[in-house]
Coordinates of C-alpha atoms in Angstrom, one line a residue:
Chain Z
X1 CA -72.0 -33.2 -27.0
X2 CA -71.4 -30.9 -30.0
X3 CA -68.1 -29.5 -28.9
X4 CA -66.5 -32.9 -28.6
X5 CA -66.9 -33.8 -32.3
X6 CA -63.6 -32.3 -33.3
X7 CA -61.6 -33.9 -30.6
X8 CA -59.4 -37.0 -30.6
X9 CA -59.6 -39.5 -27.7
X10 CA -57.3 -42.0 -26.1
X11 CA -58.6 -45.3 -24.8
X12 CA -57.3 -44.0 -21.4
X13 CA -60.0 -41.3 -21.5
X14 CA -58.0 -38.3 -22.3
X15 CA -59.0 -36.0 -25.2
X16 CA -56.9 -33.7 -27.3
X17 CA -58.0 -30.7 -29.4
X18 CA -55.6 -29.7 -32.1
X19 CA -55.0 -26.2 -33.4
X20 CA -52.0 -25.9 -35.7
X21 CA -49.3 -27.9 -33.9
X22 CA -50.6 -27.2 -30.5
X23 CA -52.9 -29.7 -28.6
X24 CA -55.1 -29.0 -25.6
X25 CA -55.5 -32.0 -23.4
X26 CA -58.1 -32.9 -20.7
X27 CA -60.0 -35.9 -19.5
X28 CA -63.4 -36.8 -20.8
X29 CA -66.8 -36.3 -19.3
X30 CA -67.1 -40.1 -18.9
X31 CA -63.8 -40.2 -17.0
X32 CA -64.7 -37.5 -14.6
X33 CA -68.1 -39.1 -14.0
X34 CA -66.4 -42.4 -13.1
X35 CA -63.9 -40.7 -10.8
X36 CA -66.4 -38.5 -8.9
X37 CA -65.4 -35.3 -7.3
X38 CA -61.8 -34.3 -8.1
X39 CA -59.8 -33.0 -5.1
X40 CA -56.4 -32.4 -6.7
X41 CA -54.8 -32.5 -10.1
X42 CA -51.1 -33.3 -10.1
X43 CA -49.8 -31.3 -13.1
X44 CA -46.5 -31.7 -15.0
X45 CA -44.0 -28.8 -15.5
X46 CA -44.0 -26.6 -18.5
X47 CA -41.1 -27.9 -20.7
X48 CA -41.5 -31.6 -19.7
X49 CA -41.4 -34.0 -22.7
X50 CA -43.7 -37.0 -22.9
X51 CA -44.0 -39.8 -25.4
X52 CA -47.5 -41.0 -26.5
X53 CA -49.3 -43.0 -23.8
X54 CA -46.8 -42.0 -21.0
X55 CA -48.2 -40.8 -17.7
X56 CA -48.0 -37.0 -17.5
X57 CA -49.8 -36.5 -14.2
X58 CA -52.7 -37.8 -12.1
X59 CA -56.1 -36.8 -10.8
X60 CA -57.0 -37.4 -7.2
X61 CA -60.7 -37.9 -6.6
X62 CA -62.5 -38.5 -3.3
X63 CA -62.2 -42.2 -3.4
X64 CA -59.5 -43.0 -6.0
X65 CA -56.5 -41.7 -7.8
X66 CA -56.0 -42.1 -11.6
X67 CA -53.0 -41.6 -13.8
X68 CA -53.2 -39.3 -16.8
X69 CA -51.9 -40.7 -20.1
X70 CA -50.8 -38.3 -22.8
X71 CA -52.6 -38.8 -26.1
X72 CA -49.7 -37.6 -28.3
X73 CA -46.0 -37.1 -27.9
X74 CA -44.9 -33.6 -27.3
X75 CA -43.6 -30.9 -25.0
X76 CA -45.8 -29.3 -22.3
X77 CA -46.2 -25.6 -23.2
X78 CA -48.8 -24.7 -20.5
X79 CA -50.6 -26.1 -17.5
X80 CA -54.0 -25.1 -16.3
X81 CA -53.1 -23.4 -13.0
X82 CA -56.7 -22.7 -12.2
X83 CA -57.0 -26.3 -11.3
X84 CA -54.7 -25.9 -8.3
X85 CA -57.4 -23.8 -6.6
X86 CA -60.4 -25.2 -8.3
X87 CA -59.9 -28.8 -9.3
X88 CA -63.6 -29.4 -9.7
X89 CA -63.4 -27.5 -12.9
X90 CA -62.5 -30.9 -14.4
X91 CA -65.8 -32.2 -13.2
X92 CA -67.8 -29.2 -14.2
X93 CA -66.3 -28.4 -17.6
X94 CA -64.1 -31.3 -18.6
X95 CA -63.9 -30.2 -22.3
X96 CA -63.6 -26.5 -21.6
X97 CA -62.3 -24.7 -18.5
X98 CA -61.2 -28.0 -17.1
X99 CA -58.5 -28.6 -19.6
X100 CA -55.3 -29.8 -18.1
X101 CA -52.2 -29.1 -20.3
X102 CA -51.3 -27.6 -23.6
X103 CA -48.8 -29.5 -25.8
X104 CA -46.4 -28.7 -28.7
X105 CA -47.1 -31.8 -30.8
X106 CA -44.1 -33.8 -32.0
X107 CA -45.7 -36.0 -34.6
X108 CA -49.2 -35.7 -36.0
X109 CA -48.9 -39.2 -37.5
X110 CA -49.6 -40.5 -34.0
X111 CA -53.2 -39.3 -34.4
X112 CA -53.8 -42.6 -36.2
X113 CA -53.5 -44.3 -32.8
X114 CA -56.4 -42.2 -31.3
X115 CA -60.1 -42.6 -31.6
X116 CA -62.6 -40.2 -33.1
X117 CA -65.8 -39.1 -31.3
X118 CA -67.9 -42.0 -32.6
X119 CA -65.4 -44.7 -31.8
X120 CA -64.8 -43.3 -28.3
X121 CA -68.6 -43.3 -27.7
X122 CA -68.6 -47.0 -28.6
X123 CA -65.9 -47.9 -26.1
X124 CA -67.6 -46.1 -23.2
X125 CA -71.0 -47.6 -23.9
X126 CA -69.7 -51.2 -24.4
Chain S
X1 CA -47.7 -38.9 26.6
X2 CA -50.3 -41.6 25.7
X3 CA -53.1 -40.4 23.5
X4 CA -56.2 -42.4 22.6
X5 CA -57.6 -41.6 19.2
X6 CA -60.9 -43.0 17.9
X7 CA -63.4 -42.2 15.1
X8 CA -66.4 -43.4 13.1
X9 CA -68.7 -44.5 15.9
X10 CA -71.7 -44.2 13.6
X11 CA -74.5 -44.3 16.2
X12 CA -73.3 -47.7 17.5
X13 CA -73.8 -47.3 21.2
X14 CA -72.9 -50.9 22.3
X15 CA -69.6 -50.4 20.5
X16 CA -69.0 -47.0 22.1
X17 CA -69.7 -48.3 25.6
X18 CA -67.3 -51.3 25.1
X19 CA -64.7 -48.9 23.8
X20 CA -65.0 -46.7 26.9
X21 CA -64.8 -49.8 29.1
X22 CA -61.6 -50.8 27.4
X23 CA -60.1 -47.3 27.6
X24 CA -61.1 -46.8 31.2
X25 CA -58.9 -49.7 32.2
X26 CA -55.9 -48.1 30.7
X27 CA -53.6 -45.4 31.9
X28 CA -53.8 -42.7 29.2
X29 CA -53.3 -39.0 29.2
X30 CA -55.6 -37.6 26.5
X31 CA -58.4 -38.7 24.2
X32 CA -59.6 -37.2 20.9
X33 CA -62.5 -38.2 18.7
X34 CA -62.1 -37.8 14.9
X35 CA -65.7 -37.6 14.0
X36 CA -68.6 -39.4 12.3
X37 CA -70.6 -39.9 15.5
X38 CA -73.8 -40.5 13.6
X39 CA -75.4 -42.5 10.8
X40 CA -75.9 -46.2 10.0
X41 CA -77.2 -47.3 13.5
X42 CA -80.1 -46.3 15.7
X43 CA -78.4 -44.4 18.6
X44 CA -77.2 -41.1 17.3
X45 CA -78.4 -39.1 20.3
X46 CA -77.0 -41.5 22.9
X47 CA -73.6 -41.6 21.2
X48 CA -73.4 -37.8 20.9
X49 CA -74.5 -37.4 24.5
X50 CA -72.0 -39.9 25.8
X51 CA -69.2 -38.0 24.0
X52 CA -70.5 -34.6 25.2
X53 CA -70.8 -35.9 28.8
X54 CA -67.2 -37.0 28.8
X55 CA -66.2 -33.6 27.3
X56 CA -64.0 -35.3 24.6
X57 CA -62.5 -33.0 22.1
X58 CA -64.1 -34.0 18.8
X59 CA -63.9 -32.9 15.2
X60 CA -66.6 -33.1 12.6
X61 CA -66.9 -36.1 10.3
X62 CA -68.7 -35.7 7.0
X63 CA -71.8 -37.4 8.4
X64 CA -71.8 -35.0 11.4
X65 CA -71.4 -32.1 9.0
X66 CA -74.4 -33.3 6.9
X67 CA -76.7 -34.1 9.9
X68 CA -75.7 -30.8 11.6
X69 CA -77.2 -29.0 8.7
X70 CA -80.2 -31.3 8.2
X71 CA -78.8 -32.2 4.8
X72 CA -79.9 -35.3 2.8
X73 CA -76.3 -35.7 1.6
X74 CA -73.7 -37.2 4.0
X75 CA -70.8 -36.7 1.5
X76 CA -70.3 -40.5 1.5
X77 CA -69.4 -40.8 -2.3
X78 CA -71.4 -43.9 -2.7
X79 CA -70.8 -45.7 -5.9
X80 CA -73.6 -48.2 -6.6
X81 CA -77.3 -47.6 -6.8
X82 CA -77.8 -49.9 -3.9
X83 CA -75.4 -48.0 -1.7
X84 CA -77.0 -44.8 -2.7
X85 CA -80.5 -46.1 -1.9
X86 CA -79.4 -47.5 1.5
X87 CA -77.5 -44.4 2.3
X88 CA -80.7 -42.3 1.8
X89 CA -82.6 -44.4 4.3
X90 CA -79.7 -44.0 6.8
X91 CA -79.4 -40.2 6.5
X92 CA -83.2 -39.8 6.6
X93 CA -83.6 -41.9 9.8
X94 CA -80.7 -40.1 11.4
X95 CA -82.2 -36.7 10.6
X96 CA -85.4 -37.9 12.0
X97 CA -83.8 -39.1 15.3
X98 CA -81.3 -36.4 16.2
X99 CA -82.5 -33.8 18.6
X100 CA -82.1 -30.1 17.8
X101 CA -79.7 -29.6 20.7
X102 CA -77.4 -32.4 19.4
X103 CA -77.7 -31.1 15.9
X104 CA -76.5 -27.7 17.0
X105 CA -73.6 -29.4 18.8
X106 CA -72.6 -31.2 15.5
X107 CA -72.7 -27.9 13.7
X108 CA -70.1 -26.4 16.0
X109 CA -67.5 -29.2 15.8
X110 CA -64.2 -28.0 14.4
X111 CA -62.8 -29.3 11.1
X112 CA -59.2 -30.0 12.4
X113 CA -57.3 -30.1 15.6
X114 CA -53.6 -29.4 15.5
X115 CA -51.5 -30.4 18.5
X116 CA -48.0 -28.9 18.6
X117 CA -45.5 -30.8 20.7
X118 CA -42.3 -29.0 22.0
X119 CA -39.9 -31.9 22.8
X120 CA -36.3 -32.1 23.7
X121 CA -34.8 -32.2 20.2
X122 CA -37.7 -31.3 18.0
X123 CA -41.1 -29.9 17.4
X124 CA -43.7 -32.4 16.3
X125 CA -47.0 -31.5 14.7
X126 CA -49.9 -33.8 15.2
X127 CA -52.8 -33.1 12.9
X128 CA -56.2 -34.7 13.5
X129 CA -58.6 -34.7 10.5
X130 CA -61.6 -36.8 9.6
X131 CA -60.9 -37.7 5.9
X132 CA -57.9 -35.6 4.8
X133 CA -56.6 -32.1 5.6
X134 CA -58.2 -30.8 2.4
X135 CA -61.5 -32.6 2.3
X136 CA -63.6 -33.9 5.2
X137 CA -64.8 -36.8 3.0
X138 CA -61.6 -37.8 1.1
X139 CA -60.8 -41.4 1.4
X140 CA -57.1 -42.0 2.1
X141 CA -56.9 -45.7 1.6
X142 CA -53.7 -47.7 2.4
X143 CA -52.8 -48.0 -1.2
X144 CA -52.7 -44.2 -1.8
X145 CA -49.4 -43.4 -3.6
X146 CA -46.4 -42.2 -1.5
X147 CA -46.0 -39.0 -3.5
X148 CA -49.6 -38.0 -2.9
X149 CA -49.5 -38.8 0.8
X150 CA -46.3 -36.8 1.3
X151 CA -47.7 -33.8 -0.6
X152 CA -50.9 -33.9 1.5
X153 CA -48.9 -34.0 4.8
X154 CA -46.4 -31.4 3.7
X155 CA -49.1 -29.0 2.7
X156 CA -50.8 -29.4 6.0
X157 CA -47.5 -29.2 8.0
X158 CA -48.3 -32.6 9.6
X159 CA -45.6 -34.8 11.0
X160 CA -48.1 -37.2 12.4
X161 CA -51.5 -37.2 10.6
X162 CA -54.3 -39.1 12.2
X163 CA -57.6 -39.7 10.3
X164 CA -60.5 -42.1 9.9
X165 CA -63.3 -42.2 7.3
X166 CA -62.3 -45.4 5.5
X167 CA -62.9 -47.6 8.5
X168 CA -59.7 -49.6 7.7
X169 CA -56.8 -49.0 10.1
X170 CA -53.2 -48.7 9.0
X171 CA -49.9 -46.9 9.9
X172 CA -47.5 -45.8 7.1
X173 CA -44.2 -44.0 7.5
X174 CA -42.8 -41.7 4.8
X175 CA -39.5 -39.9 4.6
X176 CA -40.1 -36.5 3.0
X177 CA -36.5 -35.4 3.7
X178 CA -33.2 -36.9 2.5
X179 CA -31.3 -39.9 3.5
X180 CA -28.7 -37.8 5.4
X181 CA -31.4 -35.6 7.0
X182 CA -34.6 -37.5 7.1
X183 CA -38.0 -36.1 7.9
X184 CA -40.2 -39.0 8.9
X185 CA -44.0 -38.4 8.6
X186 CA -46.6 -40.8 10.0
X187 CA -50.0 -41.4 8.5
X188 CA -52.3 -43.2 10.9
X189 CA -55.8 -44.4 10.0
X190 CA -57.7 -45.2 13.2
X191 CA -60.2 -47.7 11.8
X192 CA -63.7 -47.5 13.2
X193 CA -65.4 -47.9 16.6
X194 CA -68.8 -48.8 15.3
X195 CA -68.6 -49.8 11.6
X196 CA -65.4 -51.6 10.9
X197 CA -64.6 -52.5 7.3
X198 CA -61.4 -54.4 7.6
X199 CA -63.0 -57.9 7.8
X200 CA -62.6 -57.8 11.6
X201 CA -66.0 -57.2 13.2
X202 CA -64.4 -55.9 16.4
X203 CA -64.1 -52.2 17.0
X204 CA -60.8 -50.5 16.5
X205 CA -58.9 -47.5 17.9
X206 CA -55.4 -46.3 18.4
X207 CA -53.1 -45.5 21.3
X208 CA -50.4 -43.1 20.2
X209 CA -47.4 -42.7 22.5
X210 CA -45.0 -39.7 22.1
X211 CA -42.1 -39.5 24.5
X212 CA -39.9 -36.5 25.2
X213 CA -37.2 -37.6 22.7
X214 CA -39.5 -38.2 19.8
X215 CA -38.3 -36.6 16.6
X216 CA -39.0 -36.4 12.9
X217 CA -35.4 -37.7 12.4
X218 CA -36.2 -41.1 14.0
X219 CA -39.0 -43.1 12.5
X220 CA -39.3 -45.4 15.5
X221 CA -39.6 -42.6 18.0
X222 CA -43.3 -42.7 18.3
X223 CA -45.3 -45.8 19.1
X224 CA -48.7 -46.6 17.5
X225 CA -50.8 -49.4 19.0
X226 CA -53.9 -50.6 17.2
X227 CA -56.4 -51.8 19.8
X228 CA -59.3 -54.2 18.8
X229 CA -62.1 -54.6 21.3
X230 CA -65.1 -56.9 21.3
X231 CA -68.6 -55.6 21.8
X232 CA -72.2 -56.9 21.6
X233 CA -72.5 -57.0 17.9
X234 CA -75.8 -58.9 18.0
X235 CA -77.4 -56.1 20.0
X236 CA -76.4 -53.5 17.4
X237 CA -77.2 -55.8 14.4
X238 CA -80.7 -56.8 15.8
X239 CA -81.4 -53.1 16.5
X240 CA -80.6 -52.4 12.8
X241 CA -82.9 -55.2 11.7
X242 CA -85.7 -54.0 13.9
X243 CA -85.5 -50.5 12.5
X244 CA -86.1 -48.8 9.1
X245 CA -82.4 -49.3 8.3
X246 CA -81.4 -51.8 5.5
X247 CA -80.7 -55.3 6.9
X248 CA -77.4 -55.3 5.0
X249 CA -76.1 -52.9 7.6
X250 CA -76.6 -55.6 10.2
X251 CA -74.6 -58.1 8.1
X252 CA -71.9 -55.5 7.7
X253 CA -71.6 -55.3 11.5
X254 CA -71.5 -59.0 11.9
X255 CA -68.8 -59.5 9.2
X256 CA -66.8 -56.3 9.5
X257 CA -67.2 -54.9 6.0

């Protein structure tokens, strides 16, 4: 998928798109496919701080619930409130309208712990 | 008041008949069916007609919703290719068997029933759903996190929430209030009459007892009894094997999974 080439990925199947010092975070197409239809997204509050790899929320699918792990440390600056009424946006457009939070990034050096597009593709096809 | 709650019959007439034999021996005040009358066995019309004959208040399960609309999707969220292939055979046979009159009945089943008790000290809301209040086909398994369960019950204003769909019975109690002023909420999964999956091949249903002093302040003020009953499993399993249905469904009946 062309649009995912510029993204960074965590092994826990979240992605982050970086513009200046702000990151937009969501879950990958692979992750939503494994979860199936999403029924609810448990969002954090704006202003919450998280350290890299901490749980910042969860997604509740028809058969299972999965924690969401934050790809980089930072402060939540926005949450996607459209997901409250329409959680299946995460299924339909995981890299676009289905974004979950925006983040003020603490430390870009942590990017070295993330995967690029190619490396992420490898782990999901293993 | 003693209330019998049952669900997930799934066209298993021998199981339904044994269930009624068991219930008829008991002194109960009310009975509700929480859906999924059809699918997976060979007697969808007989099961629907028995429930209609007894005028039992019934809500729609996901399978009833699909068959009511002649859909090829039962909303079962199958995971494996084998489950999906078997599921197609089941929904196709059920669509073939169900009469138009019974299909119309399935289409009119309500999504939820809310029973509001006015007791001595408190009001208690009993909510009956098939999967969850927000989705007819959501699976609320026993390991669902407490935060999620409380949120679901609070949003639905349910003090006692009864549901089925997973075919695995349990009763969990949550306190959504504070220690000094508790608000106990009960989540009760009924198990299944005709397709149990809790490794016990017997059918399963619930008798809920609410007395006049029941309250959200006291977690022990309602009683929940899980009843297991035997039925002629071989009759149902052999009927599966003699039909177009996958033989694995017969093994599921014999083994309770």
